[in-house]
Each structure stands twice: as structure tokens, then as C-alpha cells.
Coordinates of C-alpha atoms and ligand atoms in Angstrom, one line a residue:
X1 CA -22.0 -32.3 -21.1
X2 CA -19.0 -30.9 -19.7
X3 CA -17.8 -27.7 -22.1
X4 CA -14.3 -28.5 -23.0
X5 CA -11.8 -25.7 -21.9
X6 CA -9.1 -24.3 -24.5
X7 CA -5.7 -23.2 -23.3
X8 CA -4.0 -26.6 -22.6
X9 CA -3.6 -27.4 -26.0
X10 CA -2.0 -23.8 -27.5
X11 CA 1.3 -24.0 -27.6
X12 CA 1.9 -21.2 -25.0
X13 CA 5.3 -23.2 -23.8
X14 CA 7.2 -22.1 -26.5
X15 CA 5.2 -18.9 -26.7
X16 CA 6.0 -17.8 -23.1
X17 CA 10.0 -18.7 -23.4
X18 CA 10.5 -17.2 -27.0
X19 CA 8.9 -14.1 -25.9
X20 CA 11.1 -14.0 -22.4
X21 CA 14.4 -15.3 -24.6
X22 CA 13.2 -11.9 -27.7
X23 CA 13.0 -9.1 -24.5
X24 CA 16.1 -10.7 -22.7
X25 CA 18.3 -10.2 -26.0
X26 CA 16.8 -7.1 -27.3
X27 CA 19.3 -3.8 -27.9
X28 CA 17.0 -1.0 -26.2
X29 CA 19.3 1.4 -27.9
X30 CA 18.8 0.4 -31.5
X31 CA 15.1 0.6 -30.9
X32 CA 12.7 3.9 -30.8
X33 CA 12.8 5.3 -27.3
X34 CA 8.4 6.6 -28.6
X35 CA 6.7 5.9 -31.1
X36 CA 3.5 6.9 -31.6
X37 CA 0.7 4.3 -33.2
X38 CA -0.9 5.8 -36.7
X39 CA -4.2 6.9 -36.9
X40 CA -5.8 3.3 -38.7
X41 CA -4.2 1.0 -36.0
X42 CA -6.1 3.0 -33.4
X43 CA -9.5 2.9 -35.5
X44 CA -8.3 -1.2 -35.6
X45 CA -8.1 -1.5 -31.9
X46 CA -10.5 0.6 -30.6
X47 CA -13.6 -0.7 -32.9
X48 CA -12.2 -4.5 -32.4
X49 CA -14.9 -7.3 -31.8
X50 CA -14.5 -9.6 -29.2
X51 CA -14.8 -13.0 -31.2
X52 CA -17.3 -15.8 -30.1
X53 CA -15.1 -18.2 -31.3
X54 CA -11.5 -17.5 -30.6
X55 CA -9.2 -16.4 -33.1
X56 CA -5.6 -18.5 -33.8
X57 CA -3.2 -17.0 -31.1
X58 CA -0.2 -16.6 -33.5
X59 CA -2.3 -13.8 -35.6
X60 CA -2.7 -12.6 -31.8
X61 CA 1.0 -12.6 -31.2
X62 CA 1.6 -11.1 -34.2
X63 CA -0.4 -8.1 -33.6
X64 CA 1.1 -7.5 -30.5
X65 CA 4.9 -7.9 -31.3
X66 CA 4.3 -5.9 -34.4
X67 CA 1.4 -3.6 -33.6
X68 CA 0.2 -2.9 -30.1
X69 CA 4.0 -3.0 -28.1
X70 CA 5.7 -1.7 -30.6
X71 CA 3.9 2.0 -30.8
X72 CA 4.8 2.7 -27.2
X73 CA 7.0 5.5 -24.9
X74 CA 10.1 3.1 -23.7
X75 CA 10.6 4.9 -20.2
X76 CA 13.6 2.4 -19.6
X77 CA 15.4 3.0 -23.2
X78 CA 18.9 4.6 -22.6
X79 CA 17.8 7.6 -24.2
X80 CA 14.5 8.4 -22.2
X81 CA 15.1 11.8 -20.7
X82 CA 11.4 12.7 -19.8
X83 CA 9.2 12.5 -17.2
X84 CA 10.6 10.0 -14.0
X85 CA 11.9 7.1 -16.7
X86 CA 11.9 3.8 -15.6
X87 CA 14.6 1.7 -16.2
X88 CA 13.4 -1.5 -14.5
X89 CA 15.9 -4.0 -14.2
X90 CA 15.4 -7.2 -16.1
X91 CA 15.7 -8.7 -12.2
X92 CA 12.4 -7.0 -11.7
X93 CA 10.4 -8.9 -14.2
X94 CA 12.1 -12.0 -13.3
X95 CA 10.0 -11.4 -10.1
X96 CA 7.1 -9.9 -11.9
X97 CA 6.9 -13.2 -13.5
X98 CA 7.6 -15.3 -10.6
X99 CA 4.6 -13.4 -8.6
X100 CA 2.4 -13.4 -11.6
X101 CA 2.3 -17.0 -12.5
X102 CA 2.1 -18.0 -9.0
X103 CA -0.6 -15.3 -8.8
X104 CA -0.2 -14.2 -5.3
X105 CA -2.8 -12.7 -3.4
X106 CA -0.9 -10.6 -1.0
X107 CA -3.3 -9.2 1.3
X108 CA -3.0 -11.4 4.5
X109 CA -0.2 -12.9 6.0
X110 CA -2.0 -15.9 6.1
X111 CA -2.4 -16.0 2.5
X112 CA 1.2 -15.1 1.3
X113 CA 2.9 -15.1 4.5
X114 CA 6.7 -14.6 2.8
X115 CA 6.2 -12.6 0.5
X116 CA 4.3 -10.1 3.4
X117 CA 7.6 -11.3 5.3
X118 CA 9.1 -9.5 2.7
X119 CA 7.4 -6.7 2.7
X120 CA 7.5 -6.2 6.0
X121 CA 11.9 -6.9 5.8
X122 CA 11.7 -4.0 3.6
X123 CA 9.5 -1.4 4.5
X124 CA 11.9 -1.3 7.8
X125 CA 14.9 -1.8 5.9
X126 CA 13.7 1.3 3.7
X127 CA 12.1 3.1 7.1
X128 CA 15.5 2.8 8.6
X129 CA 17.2 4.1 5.4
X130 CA 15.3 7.3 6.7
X131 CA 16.2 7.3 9.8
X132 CA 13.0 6.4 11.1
X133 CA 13.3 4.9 14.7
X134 CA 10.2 3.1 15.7
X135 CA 10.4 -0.2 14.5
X136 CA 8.3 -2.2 13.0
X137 CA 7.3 1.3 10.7
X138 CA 4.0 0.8 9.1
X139 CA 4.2 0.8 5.3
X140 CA 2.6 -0.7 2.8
X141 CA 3.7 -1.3 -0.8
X142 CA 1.0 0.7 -3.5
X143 CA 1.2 0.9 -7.1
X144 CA 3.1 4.2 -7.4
X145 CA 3.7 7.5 -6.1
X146 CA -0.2 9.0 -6.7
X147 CA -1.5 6.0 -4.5
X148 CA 1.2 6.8 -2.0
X149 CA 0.7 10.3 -1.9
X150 CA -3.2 9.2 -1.7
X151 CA -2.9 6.8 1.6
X152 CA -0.6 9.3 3.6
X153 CA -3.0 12.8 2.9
X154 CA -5.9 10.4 4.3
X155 CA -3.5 8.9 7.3
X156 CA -2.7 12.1 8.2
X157 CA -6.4 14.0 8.1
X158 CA -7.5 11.3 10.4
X159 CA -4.8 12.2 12.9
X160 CA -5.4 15.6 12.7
X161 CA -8.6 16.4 12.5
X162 CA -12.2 14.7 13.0
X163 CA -14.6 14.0 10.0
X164 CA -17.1 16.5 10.6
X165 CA -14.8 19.1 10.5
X166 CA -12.9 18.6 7.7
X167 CA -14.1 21.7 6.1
X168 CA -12.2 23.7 8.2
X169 CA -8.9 21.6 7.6
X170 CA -6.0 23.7 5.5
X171 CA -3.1 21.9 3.7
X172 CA 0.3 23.6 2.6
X173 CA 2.3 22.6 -0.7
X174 CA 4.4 24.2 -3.1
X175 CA 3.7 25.3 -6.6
X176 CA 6.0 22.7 -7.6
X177 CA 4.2 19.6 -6.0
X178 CA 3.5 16.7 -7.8
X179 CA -0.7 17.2 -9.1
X180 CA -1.2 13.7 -7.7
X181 CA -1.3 15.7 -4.4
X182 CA -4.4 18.1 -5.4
X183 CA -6.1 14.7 -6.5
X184 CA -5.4 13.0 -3.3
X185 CA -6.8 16.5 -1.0
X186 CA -9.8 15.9 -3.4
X187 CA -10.7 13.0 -2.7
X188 CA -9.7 13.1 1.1
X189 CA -12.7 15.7 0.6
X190 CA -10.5 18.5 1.6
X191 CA -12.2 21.8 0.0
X192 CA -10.3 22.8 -3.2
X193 CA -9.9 26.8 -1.0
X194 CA -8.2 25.4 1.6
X195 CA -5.1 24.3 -0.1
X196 CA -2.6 26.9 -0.2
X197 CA 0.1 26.9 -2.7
X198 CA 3.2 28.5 -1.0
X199 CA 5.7 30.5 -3.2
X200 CA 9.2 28.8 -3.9
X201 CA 12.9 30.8 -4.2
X202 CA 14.8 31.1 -6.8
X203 CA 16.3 27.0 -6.0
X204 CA 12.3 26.0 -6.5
X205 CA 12.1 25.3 -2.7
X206 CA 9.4 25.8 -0.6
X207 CA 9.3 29.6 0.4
X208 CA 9.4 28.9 4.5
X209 CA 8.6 32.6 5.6
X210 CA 5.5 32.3 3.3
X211 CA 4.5 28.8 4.8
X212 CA 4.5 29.9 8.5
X213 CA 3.1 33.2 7.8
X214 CA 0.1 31.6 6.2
X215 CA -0.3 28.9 9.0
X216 CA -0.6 31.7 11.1
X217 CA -2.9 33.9 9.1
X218 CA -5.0 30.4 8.9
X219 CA -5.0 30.1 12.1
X220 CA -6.2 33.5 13.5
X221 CA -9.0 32.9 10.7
X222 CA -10.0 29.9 12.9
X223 CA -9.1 27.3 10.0
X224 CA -7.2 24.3 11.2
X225 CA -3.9 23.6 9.4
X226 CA -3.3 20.0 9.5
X227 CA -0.7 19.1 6.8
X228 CA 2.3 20.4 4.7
X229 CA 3.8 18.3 2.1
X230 CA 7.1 18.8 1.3
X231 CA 8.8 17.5 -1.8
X232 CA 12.5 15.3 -1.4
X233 CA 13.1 15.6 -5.5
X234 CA 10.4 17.6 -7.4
X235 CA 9.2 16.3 -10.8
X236 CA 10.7 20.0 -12.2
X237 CA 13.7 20.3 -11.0
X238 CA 14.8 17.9 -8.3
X239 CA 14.6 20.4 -5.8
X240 CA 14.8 19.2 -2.1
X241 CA 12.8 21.7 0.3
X242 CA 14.1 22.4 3.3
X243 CA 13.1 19.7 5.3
X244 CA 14.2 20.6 8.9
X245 CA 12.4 24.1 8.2
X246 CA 9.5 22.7 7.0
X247 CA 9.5 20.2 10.4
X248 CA 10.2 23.1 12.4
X249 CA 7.1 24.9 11.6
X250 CA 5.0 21.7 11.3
X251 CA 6.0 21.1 14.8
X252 CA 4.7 24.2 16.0
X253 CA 2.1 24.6 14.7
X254 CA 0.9 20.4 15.5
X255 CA 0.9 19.6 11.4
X256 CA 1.4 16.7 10.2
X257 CA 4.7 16.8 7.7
X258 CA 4.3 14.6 4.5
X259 CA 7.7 14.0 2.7
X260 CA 7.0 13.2 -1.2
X261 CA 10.4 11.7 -2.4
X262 CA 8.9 9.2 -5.3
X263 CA 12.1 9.9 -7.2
X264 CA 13.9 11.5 -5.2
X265 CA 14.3 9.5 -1.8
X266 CA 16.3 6.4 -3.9
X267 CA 19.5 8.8 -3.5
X268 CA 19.2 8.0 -0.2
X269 CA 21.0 4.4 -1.4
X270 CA 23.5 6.8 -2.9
X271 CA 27.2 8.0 -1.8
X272 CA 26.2 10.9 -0.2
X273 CA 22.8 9.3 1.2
X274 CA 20.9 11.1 4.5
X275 CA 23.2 14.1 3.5
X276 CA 20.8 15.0 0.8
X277 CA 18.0 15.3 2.6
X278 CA 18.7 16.6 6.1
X279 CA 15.6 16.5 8.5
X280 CA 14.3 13.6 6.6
X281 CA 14.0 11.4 9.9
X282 CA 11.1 14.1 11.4
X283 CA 8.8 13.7 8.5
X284 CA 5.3 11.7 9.9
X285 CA 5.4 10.0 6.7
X286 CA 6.9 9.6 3.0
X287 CA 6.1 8.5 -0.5
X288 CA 8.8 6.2 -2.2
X289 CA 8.9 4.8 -5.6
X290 CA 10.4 2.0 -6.4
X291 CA 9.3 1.9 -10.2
X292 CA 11.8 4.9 -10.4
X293 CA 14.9 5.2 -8.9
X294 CA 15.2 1.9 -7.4
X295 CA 14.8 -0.2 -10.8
X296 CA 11.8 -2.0 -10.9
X297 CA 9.1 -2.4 -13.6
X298 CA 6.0 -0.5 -12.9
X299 CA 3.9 -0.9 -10.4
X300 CA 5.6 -0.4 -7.4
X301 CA 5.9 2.2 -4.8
X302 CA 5.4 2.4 -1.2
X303 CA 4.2 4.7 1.4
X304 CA 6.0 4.7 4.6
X305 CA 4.5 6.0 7.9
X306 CA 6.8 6.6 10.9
X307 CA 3.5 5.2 13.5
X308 CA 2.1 2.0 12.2
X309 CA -1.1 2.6 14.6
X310 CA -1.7 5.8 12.2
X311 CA -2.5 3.3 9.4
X312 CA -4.5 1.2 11.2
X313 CA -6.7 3.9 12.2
X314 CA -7.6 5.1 9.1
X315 CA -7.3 1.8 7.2
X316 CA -8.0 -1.2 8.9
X317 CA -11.7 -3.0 8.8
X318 CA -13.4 -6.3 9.9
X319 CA -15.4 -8.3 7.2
X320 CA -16.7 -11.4 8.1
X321 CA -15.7 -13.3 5.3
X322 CA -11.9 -12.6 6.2
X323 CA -12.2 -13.7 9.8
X324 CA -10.2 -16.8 9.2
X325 CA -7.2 -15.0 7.7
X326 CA -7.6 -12.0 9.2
X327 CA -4.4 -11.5 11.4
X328 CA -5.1 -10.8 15.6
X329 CA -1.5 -10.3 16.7
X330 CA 1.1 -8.1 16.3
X331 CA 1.6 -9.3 13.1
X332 CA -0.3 -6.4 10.5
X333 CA -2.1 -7.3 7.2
X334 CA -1.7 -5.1 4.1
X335 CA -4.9 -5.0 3.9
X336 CA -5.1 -3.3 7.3
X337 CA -2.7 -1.0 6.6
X338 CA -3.9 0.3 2.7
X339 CA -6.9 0.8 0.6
X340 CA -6.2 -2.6 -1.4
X341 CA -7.7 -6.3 -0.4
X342 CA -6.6 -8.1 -3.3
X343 CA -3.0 -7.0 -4.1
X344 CA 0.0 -8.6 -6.2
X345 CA 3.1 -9.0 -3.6
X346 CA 4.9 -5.7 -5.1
X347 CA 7.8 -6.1 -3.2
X348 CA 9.2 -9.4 -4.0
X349 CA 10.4 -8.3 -7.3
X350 CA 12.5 -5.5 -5.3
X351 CA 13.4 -7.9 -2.8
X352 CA 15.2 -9.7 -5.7
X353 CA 17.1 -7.1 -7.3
X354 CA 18.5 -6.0 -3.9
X355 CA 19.4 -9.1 -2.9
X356 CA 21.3 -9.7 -6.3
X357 CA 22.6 -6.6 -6.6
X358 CA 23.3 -6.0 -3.5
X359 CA 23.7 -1.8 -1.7
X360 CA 27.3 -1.5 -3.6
X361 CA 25.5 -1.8 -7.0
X362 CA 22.5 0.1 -6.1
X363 CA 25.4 3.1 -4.8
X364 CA 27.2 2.5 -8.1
X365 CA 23.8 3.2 -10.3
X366 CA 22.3 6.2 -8.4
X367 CA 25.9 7.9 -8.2
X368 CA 26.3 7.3 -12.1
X369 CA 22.8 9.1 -12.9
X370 CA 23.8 12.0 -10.7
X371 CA 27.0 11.9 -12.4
X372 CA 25.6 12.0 -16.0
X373 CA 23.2 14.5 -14.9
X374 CA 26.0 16.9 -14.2
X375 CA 28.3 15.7 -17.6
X376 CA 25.5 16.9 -19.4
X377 CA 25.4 20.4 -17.8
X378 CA 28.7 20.5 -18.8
X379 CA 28.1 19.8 -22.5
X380 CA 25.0 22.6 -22.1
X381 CA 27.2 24.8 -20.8
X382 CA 30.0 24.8 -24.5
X383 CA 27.2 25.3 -26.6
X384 CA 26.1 28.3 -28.1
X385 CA 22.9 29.8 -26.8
X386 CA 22.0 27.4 -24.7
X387 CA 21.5 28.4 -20.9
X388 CA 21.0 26.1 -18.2
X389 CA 17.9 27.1 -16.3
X390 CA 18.0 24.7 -13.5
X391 CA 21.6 22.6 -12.0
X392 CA 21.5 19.2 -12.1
X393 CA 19.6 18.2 -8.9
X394 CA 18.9 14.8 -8.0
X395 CA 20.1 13.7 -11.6
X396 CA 17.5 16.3 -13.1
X397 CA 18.7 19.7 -15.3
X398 CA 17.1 21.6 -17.3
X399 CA 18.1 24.0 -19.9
X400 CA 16.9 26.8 -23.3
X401 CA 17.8 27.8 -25.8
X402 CA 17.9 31.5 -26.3
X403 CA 18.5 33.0 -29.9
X404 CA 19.3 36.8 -29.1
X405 CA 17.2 38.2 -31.9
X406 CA 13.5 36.0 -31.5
X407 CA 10.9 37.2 -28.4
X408 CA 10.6 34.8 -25.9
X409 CA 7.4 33.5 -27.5
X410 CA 9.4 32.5 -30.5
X411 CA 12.1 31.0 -28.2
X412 CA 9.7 28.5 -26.3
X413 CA 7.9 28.0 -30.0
X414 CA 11.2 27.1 -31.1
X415 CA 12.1 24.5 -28.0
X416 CA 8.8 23.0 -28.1
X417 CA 9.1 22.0 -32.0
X418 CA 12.3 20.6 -31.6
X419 CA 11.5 18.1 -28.5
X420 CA 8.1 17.7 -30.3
X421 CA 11.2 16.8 -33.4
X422 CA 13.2 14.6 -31.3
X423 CA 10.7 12.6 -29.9
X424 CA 9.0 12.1 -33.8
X425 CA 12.7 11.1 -34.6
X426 CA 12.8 8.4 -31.8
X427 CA 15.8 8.7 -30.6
X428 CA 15.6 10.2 -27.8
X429 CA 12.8 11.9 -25.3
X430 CA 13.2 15.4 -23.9
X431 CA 9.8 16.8 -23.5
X432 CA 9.6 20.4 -22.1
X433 CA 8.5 21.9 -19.0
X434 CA 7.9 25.2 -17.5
X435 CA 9.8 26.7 -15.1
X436 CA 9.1 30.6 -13.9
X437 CA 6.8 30.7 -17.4
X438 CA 9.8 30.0 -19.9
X439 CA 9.8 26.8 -21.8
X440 CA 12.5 24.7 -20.8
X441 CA 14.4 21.2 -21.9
X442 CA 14.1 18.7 -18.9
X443 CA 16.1 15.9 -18.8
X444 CA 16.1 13.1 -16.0
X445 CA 19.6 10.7 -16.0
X446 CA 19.0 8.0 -13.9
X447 CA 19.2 5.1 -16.9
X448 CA 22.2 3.1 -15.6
X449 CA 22.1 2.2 -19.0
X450 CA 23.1 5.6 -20.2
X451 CA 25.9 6.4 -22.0
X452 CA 28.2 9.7 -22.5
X453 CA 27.3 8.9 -26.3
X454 CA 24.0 9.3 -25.7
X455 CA 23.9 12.3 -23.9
X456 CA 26.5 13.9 -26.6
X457 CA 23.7 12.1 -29.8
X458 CA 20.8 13.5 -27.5
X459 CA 22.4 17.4 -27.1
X460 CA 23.9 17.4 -30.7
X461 CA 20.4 16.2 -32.1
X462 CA 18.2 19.0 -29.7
X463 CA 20.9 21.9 -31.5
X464 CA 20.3 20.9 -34.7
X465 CA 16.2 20.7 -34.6
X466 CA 16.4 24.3 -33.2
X467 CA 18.2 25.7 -35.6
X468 CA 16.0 23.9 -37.9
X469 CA 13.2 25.8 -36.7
X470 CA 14.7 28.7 -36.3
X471 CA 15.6 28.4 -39.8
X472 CA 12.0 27.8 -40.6
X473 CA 10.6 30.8 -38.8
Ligands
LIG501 C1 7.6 13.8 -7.0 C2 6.6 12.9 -7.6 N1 5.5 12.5 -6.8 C3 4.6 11.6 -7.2 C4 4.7 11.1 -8.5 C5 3.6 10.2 -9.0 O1 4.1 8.9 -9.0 P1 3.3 7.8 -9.9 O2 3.4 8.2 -11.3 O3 4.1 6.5 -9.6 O4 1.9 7.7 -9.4 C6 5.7 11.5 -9.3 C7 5.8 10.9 -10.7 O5 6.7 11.3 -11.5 C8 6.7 12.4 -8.8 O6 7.7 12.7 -9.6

């Protein structure tokens, strides 16, 4: 007997477009930016049975509207300061939807040849955006900025140096580089000795005089430097490093010059654009979220390499199961070009928010962040005791407090209460960092959504929690 399937007869119609019609008229604002879940929801999840018969799916909805999505971080709430939020536009999962249900398998052209169309559209439209020349670039959409980061350290130890020596090769970063780069050199089986963490000034850029004197010291050693990774927008502070300089030495010295702007490269779509990051066009390659600064729901990022052959060398394989898809033209697979086979089609849910929104909006959005980035410096700047630490960069800033009679030990204890305070509160999320060993406030404005209000609620709220603490010392 044929076993009768269930799923036709739930009533997931009216499921699917109350859920859609709930998100599309929600208030983000009104809602907790985190909230974390309590202990006996976790014990509830995690010790869960799978059922052998299935349970009614409107005890399942249920749980999740009321349990499992509501205990969550909301990186695109208004009043998300931390990390890189991510305030994907609705446009985005209006795609993510579309490419979902249709289920695209976007690894050959032959499979999903306009949505790779797409891609392709893009990654030059983007490539050219950085003044990339060669055209078509080679890039390939990835799930974020670790797996971009990932694909170009591997593109570029193949071009630099062969396999069995790969113990001698020596890669350059700051101390301020994103750890998805010591992750990626791990597993690109570069020795954990051989990456050297240059020194950056007092603007948390790459230290240049310390870069090329260690190339050289490597050098004379016999070592072979092969890469330096520069950052366009660090996680910290939104420092750019000098890319020219950085170029200038990586040209010298035959290194291959890996730009990581996951965040940061979006301001290329801004007013001031290339002016940002001068020297961009000489980088071999570049990391570039989308799931950041360029709206879209996570997972979507891509890593763009000025030579396309470089990705095909390290990337592309023949399987005989794939011969009669695999492309034998000029026309390049993302399979070829990546680690993934199976792959959703990323970038048509970016394609559709750029072609609705058009540049003018984009420019409207990224200038607004770098703007609110700066009002809030402002704000900082009246209140009493607070310092800023680091200028608004790249739309982030970050700032202390500094009570004149506590040690510094009692100031960070004090900061680190009141964002663990703020975030318990749920109105707003402005985790700390730590810049030169002090505790610090970081906040990242890029929330089109945003308003002055919130930044005034957010600053006013952060003041009062300290002096709560301090209060409580
Ligand atoms: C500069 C930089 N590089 C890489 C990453 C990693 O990106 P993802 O979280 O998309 O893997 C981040 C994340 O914030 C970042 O800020």
C-alpha cells in the first residue's frame, strides 16, 4: 500500500500569509531589540522528542510565535547598536521567499541560469563599484563575511605559494582584524607562528613601518610572505587602513593584498563613495557583505577577486555526475568558482532591493547612518563624563564613561553592567568592546530605520544605568 503523505491537507495557506501579513505590520520599535529565553524553555527545547506521530501544527505555531522567535537578538530593530546589525529590508525576504519556495539550486548556470545571470550582473556591477578593471571579475556570492574571508586566504595561497611549502608561507593582519581571518589561515593550514599581527596607530590602522619591516625581517629569515589583509571598516572602530600603503608594500614584496570590507565597503554606494577608501582598486581581492550594509536578511555576502582564473584554480573540479550541466565555455559555474555545490541563489534577493530602490535610495540610507553616527557623538560629547574614545568612522563610535574618583577597573565594571542593563531592559543593544585595554560603548548606526529619538532614549538610558551602578558600588 502506498503510505499516504501529510502536508496537503494542513492548512498552511492561511498559515504562510498570516505569518507574512503579522511580520509585514509589526512595529520593530515597540518590540525588545534581545531578549533572552529563561532557563525552563531551554530545558523544553533542548530535551524535546521528535514525535512518531506528528503533533497538530497550530500548538507548533504557537510555540514558535510565542516561544522560540520571540527570545531572540533583533539585529534589524531600530535600536540595535551592537555588533554589524542587520537591518534587512522587507524587499530582501520578499526574495528570500521567492528563492526559497522555488527552491533554487544555484550552482550551474544550467540549473538556474538567471538567477547566476544575476549574480554574475552583480558581482561586476559591485567589482566595478571598486574600481576593478578586468571584466567579467570573478566572485561568487557566500553566506557572509567568515566564508568570504575563507575563499579569498585559500585563492590567494594557491597563487602564491605551492602546497608543499606552505609551512614556510607568512600572512600580515592587524590586531584589529576580524577573528574569522585566524580561522580561515587555520584552515588554509597556514601555521598558527606564521601569522604576524602588526601594531595599529593611534586611528587603529595598520602600523605600515611595522608591516614592511617584518616582511623584510621574514624574508631574510627565508619565510615566504604571501598575504596581507587589510581591513576597509574594522568591526572596532571602522577604521580604514591605508590601502595604497598597504598595496605599495604588497607590491614589492609580490603579496597578495586581501581587502576585508564586510561592513565597510557598502559606503562605497555612499555620497562620498571611492573617496573613502583610496587604493581600493589595487586590492587582489575583497570581502563584501551584503547582509550588512546593503540591507539584506542574512545570508548573504560575496567575495570578489580582481582575476577570475585565480578562483578557478583553486576552486574548480570535474565530477562525473555533473558532466551534463557542467558549463565548458566562458560562461563560469559558482560551483567552480566557490567551496559550495548546492547553494540558494543569494543574490536575487539583492538584485531586488537594488532594482526597487534604486542607487539614490541606497546613497540616501548609507549617508543617513554615517550621519546618525556623528549626531550621536555629538550628544556624547554634552554629557558629563563621558569621553568619546573612537570618532564616528564608517557610522561606528565608541565612547566611556569616566567617573573621576573610581580606578579604571571600577570604570569598565561600571560600563559593562550598565550595557549588560540595557540590553536586560530591551530597549536597546550596546554591548562593549575593548579598545587599547579600556572598556568601551560601541555603537554601529546603519538602521535606516533609526531615529534621533532613539539615539537620545539609547544615550539617556546608558547615563542613567551607570550612575545606577555607580550608585551601587
Ligand atoms: C570586518 C568584518 N569581517 C568579517 C566579518 C564576518 O562576517 P560574517 O559574520 O558575515 O561571517 C565581520 C562581521 O561582523 C566583520 O565586521
Amino acid at each position: 500500500m502506498v503510505m499516504e503523505f501529510r502536508e496537503k491537507d494542513l492548512d498552511l495557506q492561511n498559515i504562510i500569509s498570516d505569518e507574512v501579513n503579522k511580520y509585514l505590520k509589526r512595529d520593530l520599535g515597540m518590540m525588545a531589540a534581545t531578549k533572552r529565553a529563561p532557563q525552563q524553555l531551554i530545558d523544553k527545547y533542548e530535551k524535546m522528542e521528535v514525535p512518531e506521530k506528528g503533533r497538530d501544527i497550530y500548538d507548533i505555531m504557537n510555540e514558535l510565535d510565542n516561544e522560540i522567535l520571540e527570545y531572540i537578538h533583533r539585529g534589524n530593530h531600530p535600536r540595535s547598536f551592537s555588533f554589524i546589525p542587520g537591518p534587512g529590508s522587507r524587499l530582501s525576504w520578499l526574495g528570500d521567499i521567492l528563492t526559497t519556495a522555488n527552491n533554487i539550486h544555484a550552482s550551474n548556470f544550467k540549473n538556474a541560469t538567471l538567477p547566476i545571470s544575476i549574480e554574475r550582473n552583480l558581482v561586476n556591477y559591485f567589482a566595478g563599484k571598486l574600481g576593478f578593471e578586468i571584466k567579467p571579475a570573478g566572485g561568487v556570492f557566500v553566506s557572509g563575511g567568515s566564508m568570504a574571508n575563507l575563499t579569498a586566504v585559500v585563492t590567494a595561497r594557491d597563487e602564491k605559494i605551492a602546497t608543499k611549502e606552505v609551512y614556510r608561507a607568512v600572512v600580515y593582519i592587524s590586531d584589529q582584524v576580524h577573528h574569522s581571518l585566524s580561522k580561515a589561515f587555520h584552515m588554509a593550514g597556514i601555521p598558527k607562528e606564521n601569522v604576524r599581527r602588526i601594531s595599529v596607530d593611534a586611528e587603529f590602522k595598520m602600523d605600515l613601518k611595522a608591516l614592511a619591516e617584518t616582511v623584510k625581517k621574514d624574508t631574510e629569515a627565508g619565510m615566504k610572505p604571501i598575504l596581507a589583509v587589510g581591513t576597509a571598516g574594522t568591526t572596532n572602530t571602522g577604521a580604514v587602513d591605508d590601502i595604497n600603503g598597504m598595496a605599495d608594500i604588497c607590491e614589492a614584496n609580490d603579496l597578495w593584498l586581501h581587502i576585508d570590507g564586510a561592513y565597510g565597503l557598502s559606503h562605497l554606494l555612499s555620497t562620498k563613495g571611492r573617496d573613502l577608501f583610496p587604493g581600493i582598486e589595487r586590492a587582489d581581492s575583497v570581502s563584501w557583505d551584503a547582509h550588512k550594509l546593503l540591507f539584506q536578511t542574512y545570508s548573504c555576502a560575496m567575495v570578489i577577486v580582481k582575476e577570475k582564473q585565480h578562483l578557478l584554480n583553486s576552486f574548480s573540479e570535474q565530477a562525473e555526475y555533473l558532466d551534463d550541466i557542467q558549463s565548458d565555455d566562458d560562461v563560469i559555474d559558482p560551483e567552480m568558482i566557490g567551496m559550495e555545490l548546492t547553494r540558494p541563489a543569494r543574490a536575487v534577493k539583492l538584485w531586488i532591493t537594488l532594482q526597487v530602490l534604486g542607487e539614490e535610495q541606497y546613497r540616501a540610507r548609507i549617508d543617513y547612518g554615517q550621519r546618525l553616527a556623528e549626531y550621536t557623538a555629538e550628544i556624547v560629547e554634552e554629557m558629563e563624563n563621558w569621553k568619546i574614545i573612537s570618532r564616528p568612522s564608517l557610522s561606528i563610535l565608541s565612547f566611556k564613561y569616566i567617573h573621576p574618583n573610581l580606578s579604571e577597573a571600577e570604570n569598565n565594571k561600571v560600563l559593562s553592567n550598565a550595557a549588560q542593563r540595557m540590553a536586560a531592559s530591551g530597549y536597546a543593544v550596546t554591548y562593549t568592546t575593548e579598545l587599547n585595554r579600556q572598556k568601551v560603548i560601541r555603537m554601529c548606526t546603519i538602521n535606516p530605520e533609526t531615529t534621533k529619538e532613539d539615539i537620545m532614549g539609547t544615550l539617556n538610558r546608558l547615563d542613567g544605568f551607570v550612575k545606577d551602578e555607580i550608585e551601587g558600588l
